[in-house]
Short mmCIF file of C-alpha atoms in Angstrom, two decimals:
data_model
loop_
_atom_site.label_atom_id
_atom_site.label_comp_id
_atom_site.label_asym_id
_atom_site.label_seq_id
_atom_site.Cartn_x
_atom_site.Cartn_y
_atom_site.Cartn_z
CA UNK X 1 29.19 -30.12 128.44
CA UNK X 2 28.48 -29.46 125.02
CA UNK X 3 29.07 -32.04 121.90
CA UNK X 4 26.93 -34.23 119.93
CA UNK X 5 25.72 -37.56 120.61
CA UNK X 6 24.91 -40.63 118.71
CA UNK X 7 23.05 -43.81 119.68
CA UNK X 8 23.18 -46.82 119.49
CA UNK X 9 26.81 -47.16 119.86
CA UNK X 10 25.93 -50.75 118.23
CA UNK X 11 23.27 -51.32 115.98
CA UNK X 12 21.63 -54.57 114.26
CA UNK X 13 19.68 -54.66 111.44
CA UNK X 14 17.33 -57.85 110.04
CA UNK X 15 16.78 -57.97 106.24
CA UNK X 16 13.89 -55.81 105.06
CA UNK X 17 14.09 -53.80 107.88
CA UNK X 18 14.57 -49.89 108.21
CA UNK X 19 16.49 -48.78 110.90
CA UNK X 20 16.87 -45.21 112.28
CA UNK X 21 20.69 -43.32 113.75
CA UNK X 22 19.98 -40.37 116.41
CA UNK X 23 22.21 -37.71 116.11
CA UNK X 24 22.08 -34.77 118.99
CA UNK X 25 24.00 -31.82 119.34
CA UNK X 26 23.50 -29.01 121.59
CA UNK X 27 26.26 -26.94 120.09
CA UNK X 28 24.26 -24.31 118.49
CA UNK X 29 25.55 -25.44 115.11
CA UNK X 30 23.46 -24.97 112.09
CA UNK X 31 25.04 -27.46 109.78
CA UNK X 32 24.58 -30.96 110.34
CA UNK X 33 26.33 -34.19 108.50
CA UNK X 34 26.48 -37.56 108.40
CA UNK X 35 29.21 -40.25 107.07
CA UNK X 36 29.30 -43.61 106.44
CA UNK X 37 33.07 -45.04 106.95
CA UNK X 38 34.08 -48.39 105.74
CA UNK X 39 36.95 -49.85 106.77
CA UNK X 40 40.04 -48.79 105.25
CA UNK X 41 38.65 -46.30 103.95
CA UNK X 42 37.64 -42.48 104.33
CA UNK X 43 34.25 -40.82 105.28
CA UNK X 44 31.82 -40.53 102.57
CA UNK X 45 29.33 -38.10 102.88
CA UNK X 46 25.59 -39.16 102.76
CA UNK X 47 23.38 -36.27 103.63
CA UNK X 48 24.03 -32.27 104.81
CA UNK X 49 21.82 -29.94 106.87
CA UNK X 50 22.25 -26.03 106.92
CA UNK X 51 19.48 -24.95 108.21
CA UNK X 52 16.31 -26.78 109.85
CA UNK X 53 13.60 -28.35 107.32
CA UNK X 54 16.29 -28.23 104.82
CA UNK X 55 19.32 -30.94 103.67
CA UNK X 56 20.97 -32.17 100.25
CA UNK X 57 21.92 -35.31 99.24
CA UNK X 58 25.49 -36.03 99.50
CA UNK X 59 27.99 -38.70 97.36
CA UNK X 60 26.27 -42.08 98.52
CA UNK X 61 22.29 -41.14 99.88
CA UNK X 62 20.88 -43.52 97.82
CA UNK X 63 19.03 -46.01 100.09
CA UNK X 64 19.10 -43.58 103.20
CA UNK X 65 16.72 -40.74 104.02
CA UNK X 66 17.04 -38.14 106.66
CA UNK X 67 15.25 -35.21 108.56
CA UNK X 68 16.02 -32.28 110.08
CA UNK X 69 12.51 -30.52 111.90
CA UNK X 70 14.87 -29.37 114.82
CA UNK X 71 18.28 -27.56 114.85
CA UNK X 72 19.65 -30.22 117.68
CA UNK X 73 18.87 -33.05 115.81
CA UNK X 74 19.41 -34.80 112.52
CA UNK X 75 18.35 -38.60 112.68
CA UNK X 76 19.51 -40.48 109.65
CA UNK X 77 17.16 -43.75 108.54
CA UNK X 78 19.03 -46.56 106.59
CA UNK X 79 16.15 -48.09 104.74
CA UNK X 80 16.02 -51.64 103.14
CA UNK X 81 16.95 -50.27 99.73
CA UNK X 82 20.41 -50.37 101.59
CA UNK X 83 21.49 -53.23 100.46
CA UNK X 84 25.32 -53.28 102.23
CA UNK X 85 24.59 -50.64 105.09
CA UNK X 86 27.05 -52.30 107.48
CA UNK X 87 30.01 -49.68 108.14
CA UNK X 88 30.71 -47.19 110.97
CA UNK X 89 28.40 -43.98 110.80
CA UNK X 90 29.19 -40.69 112.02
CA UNK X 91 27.66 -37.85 112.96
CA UNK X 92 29.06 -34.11 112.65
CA UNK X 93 28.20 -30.56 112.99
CA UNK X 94 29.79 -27.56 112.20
CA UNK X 95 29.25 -23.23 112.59
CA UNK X 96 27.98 -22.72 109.24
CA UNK X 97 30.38 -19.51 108.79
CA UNK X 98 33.81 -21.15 110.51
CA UNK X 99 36.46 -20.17 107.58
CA UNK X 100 38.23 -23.52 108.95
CA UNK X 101 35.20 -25.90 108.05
CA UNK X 102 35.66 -27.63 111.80
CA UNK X 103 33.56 -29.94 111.86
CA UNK X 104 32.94 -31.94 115.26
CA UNK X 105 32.12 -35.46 114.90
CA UNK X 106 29.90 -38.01 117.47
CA UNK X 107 31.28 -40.99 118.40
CA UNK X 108 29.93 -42.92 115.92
CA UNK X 109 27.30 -46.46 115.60
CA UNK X 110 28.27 -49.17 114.16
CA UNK X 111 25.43 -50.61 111.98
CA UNK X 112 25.47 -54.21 111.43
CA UNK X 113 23.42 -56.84 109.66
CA UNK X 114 21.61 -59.78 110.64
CA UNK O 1 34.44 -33.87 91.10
CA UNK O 2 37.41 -33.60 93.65
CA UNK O 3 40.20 -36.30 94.68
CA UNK O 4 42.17 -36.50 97.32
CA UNK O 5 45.99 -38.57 97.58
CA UNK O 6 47.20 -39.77 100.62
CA UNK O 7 49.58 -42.96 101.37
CA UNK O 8 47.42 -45.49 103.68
CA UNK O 9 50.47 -46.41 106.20
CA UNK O 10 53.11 -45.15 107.51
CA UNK O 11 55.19 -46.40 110.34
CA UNK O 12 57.76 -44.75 112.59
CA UNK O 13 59.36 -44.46 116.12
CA UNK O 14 59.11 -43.01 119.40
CA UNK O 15 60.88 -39.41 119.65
CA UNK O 16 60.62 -38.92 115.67
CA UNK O 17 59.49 -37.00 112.93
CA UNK O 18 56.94 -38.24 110.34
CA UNK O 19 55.50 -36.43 107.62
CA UNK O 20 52.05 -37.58 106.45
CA UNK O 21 51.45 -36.05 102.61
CA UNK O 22 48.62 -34.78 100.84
CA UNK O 23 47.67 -34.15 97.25
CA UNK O 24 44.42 -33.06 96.10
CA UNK O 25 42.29 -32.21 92.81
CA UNK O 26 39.70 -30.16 92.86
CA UNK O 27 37.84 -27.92 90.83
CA UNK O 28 38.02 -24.97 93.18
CA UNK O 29 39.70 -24.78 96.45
CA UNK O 30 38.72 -23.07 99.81
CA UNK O 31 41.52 -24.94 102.48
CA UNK O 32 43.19 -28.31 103.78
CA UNK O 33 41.87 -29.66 106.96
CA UNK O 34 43.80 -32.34 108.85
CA UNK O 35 41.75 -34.52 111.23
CA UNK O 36 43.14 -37.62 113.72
CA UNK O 37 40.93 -40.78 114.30
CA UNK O 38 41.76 -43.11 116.78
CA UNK O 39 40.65 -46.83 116.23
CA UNK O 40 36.72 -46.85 116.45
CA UNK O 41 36.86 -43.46 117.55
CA UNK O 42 35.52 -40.11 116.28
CA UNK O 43 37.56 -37.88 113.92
CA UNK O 44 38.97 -34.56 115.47
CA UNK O 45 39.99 -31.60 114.27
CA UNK O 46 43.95 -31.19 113.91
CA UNK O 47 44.66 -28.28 111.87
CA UNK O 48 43.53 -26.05 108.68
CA UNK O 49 45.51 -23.76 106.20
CA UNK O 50 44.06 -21.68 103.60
CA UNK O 51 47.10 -19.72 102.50
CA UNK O 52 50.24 -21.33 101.71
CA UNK O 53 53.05 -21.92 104.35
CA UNK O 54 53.57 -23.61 107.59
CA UNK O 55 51.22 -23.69 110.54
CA UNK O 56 52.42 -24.89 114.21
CA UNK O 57 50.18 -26.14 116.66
CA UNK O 58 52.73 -27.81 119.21
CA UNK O 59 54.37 -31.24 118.46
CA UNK O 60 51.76 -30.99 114.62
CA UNK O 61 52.62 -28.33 112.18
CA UNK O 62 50.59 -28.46 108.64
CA UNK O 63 52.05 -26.90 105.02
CA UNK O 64 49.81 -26.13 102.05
CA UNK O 65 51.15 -24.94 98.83
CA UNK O 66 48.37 -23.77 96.58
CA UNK O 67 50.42 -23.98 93.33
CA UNK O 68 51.55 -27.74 93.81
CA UNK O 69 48.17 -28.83 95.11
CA UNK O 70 49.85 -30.71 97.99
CA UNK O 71 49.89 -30.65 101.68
CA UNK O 72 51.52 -32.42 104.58
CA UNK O 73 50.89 -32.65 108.27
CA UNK O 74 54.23 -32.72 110.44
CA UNK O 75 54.23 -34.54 113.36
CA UNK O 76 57.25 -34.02 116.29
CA UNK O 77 58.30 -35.82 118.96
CA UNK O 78 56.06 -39.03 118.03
CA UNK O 79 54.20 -40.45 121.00
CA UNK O 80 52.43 -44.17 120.98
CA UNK O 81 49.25 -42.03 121.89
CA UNK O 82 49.77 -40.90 118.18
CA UNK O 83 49.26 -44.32 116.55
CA UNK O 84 45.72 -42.98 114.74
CA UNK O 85 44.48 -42.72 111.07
CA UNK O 86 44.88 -38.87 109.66
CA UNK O 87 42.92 -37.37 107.07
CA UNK O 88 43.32 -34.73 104.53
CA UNK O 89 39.91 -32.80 103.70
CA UNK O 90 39.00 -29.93 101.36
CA UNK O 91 36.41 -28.17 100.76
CA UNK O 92 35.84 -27.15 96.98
CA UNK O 93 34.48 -23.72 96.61
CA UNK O 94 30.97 -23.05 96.71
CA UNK O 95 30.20 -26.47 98.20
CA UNK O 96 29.76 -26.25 102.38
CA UNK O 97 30.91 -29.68 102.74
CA UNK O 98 34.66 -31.10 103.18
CA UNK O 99 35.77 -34.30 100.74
CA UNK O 100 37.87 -36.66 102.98
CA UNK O 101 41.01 -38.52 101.44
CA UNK O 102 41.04 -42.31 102.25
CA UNK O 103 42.94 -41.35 105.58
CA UNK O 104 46.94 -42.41 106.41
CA UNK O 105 47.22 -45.06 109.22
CA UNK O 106 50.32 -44.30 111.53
CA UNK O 107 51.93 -46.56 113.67
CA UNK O 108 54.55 -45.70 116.32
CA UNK O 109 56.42 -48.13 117.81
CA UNK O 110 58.34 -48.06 120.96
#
């Protein structure tokens, strides 16, 4: 079946300490996203992928770095300059030329702080 | 930069209609998505319009009008299995990523 996968589904981080998201998709998409989601509130974008060995900066990627050396995957790294990483992440991809922007989303880790 | 206006509840019944709106500002404007999230679940995709007017996708029907800068997503027939948060998205031109409103938490009661 195709679709994208995250992991952890539940993550823990210690002060200090950089932590890395997996993201997989074997969709064939060629853009890549990921959120962060607090609660109450909507998804934020962090960092975009269009093509492999390239991605922007989205609205909040300050203290989070990512990489993209293979179309499938697109593992995000919350590093310790994150000083209030704990929300709900989420993974997405999406055909770059879809007219309706779908964009199909992972299930998601929740990041939380020790 | 682009903003998006949704209200963060709304609460209805079983077996009726509730209308979930939408207004955006944006710089430049490409289409309104609609997507569903279940508690601690992943969004999906609901529905998209570019143009203005109505468009049905069985018990969910979504309007756009381009001159108003508003939206709504129709939902029919109201099921529990609808309780969810719904978000508006758009995607400004020349941009290749969506902007998500704060997302509209519906509850359905028996």
């Amino acid at each position: 079946d195709g679709g994208i996968t995250q992991s952890p589904k539940y993550l823990f981080r210690k002060e200090g300490q950089n932590v890395t998201l997996s993201c997989e998709q074997n969709l064939n998409h060629d853009a890549m996203y990921w959120y962060r989601q607090d609660p109450g509130q909507g998804l934020r974008l962090i960092y975009y992928s269009q093509i492999v060995n390239d991605f922007q900066k989205g609205d909040i990627a300050e203290g989070y770095s990512v990489s993209r050396e293979k179309k499938e995957s697109f593992p995000l790294t919350v590093t310790s300059a994150q000083k209030n990483p704990t929300a709900f992440y989420l993974c997405a991809s999406s055909i770059d030329n879809d007219r309706r922007e779908t964009q199909y989303f992972g299930p998601g880790t929740r990041l939380l702080v020790l | 930069g682009q903003s998006l206006e949704q209200p963060s509840e709304v609460t209805a019944v079983e077996g009726a209609i509730v209308q979930i709106n939408c207004t955006y500002q944006t710089s430049g404007f490409y289409g309104l998505s609609w997507y569903q999230q279940h508690d601690g679940g992943a969004p999906t995709f609901l529905s998209y319009n570019a143009l203005d007017g109505l468009e049905e996708t069985g018990r969910f029907s979504s309007f756009l009008s381009r001159s108003d800068s508003y939206g709504y997503l129709l939902l029919q027939e109201l099921q529990m299995k609808d309780s969810a948060s719904y978000f508006c998205a758009v995607r400004d031109s020349g941009y290749s990523t969506l902007t998500f409103g704060k997302g509209t938490m519906l509850l359905v009661s028996p």
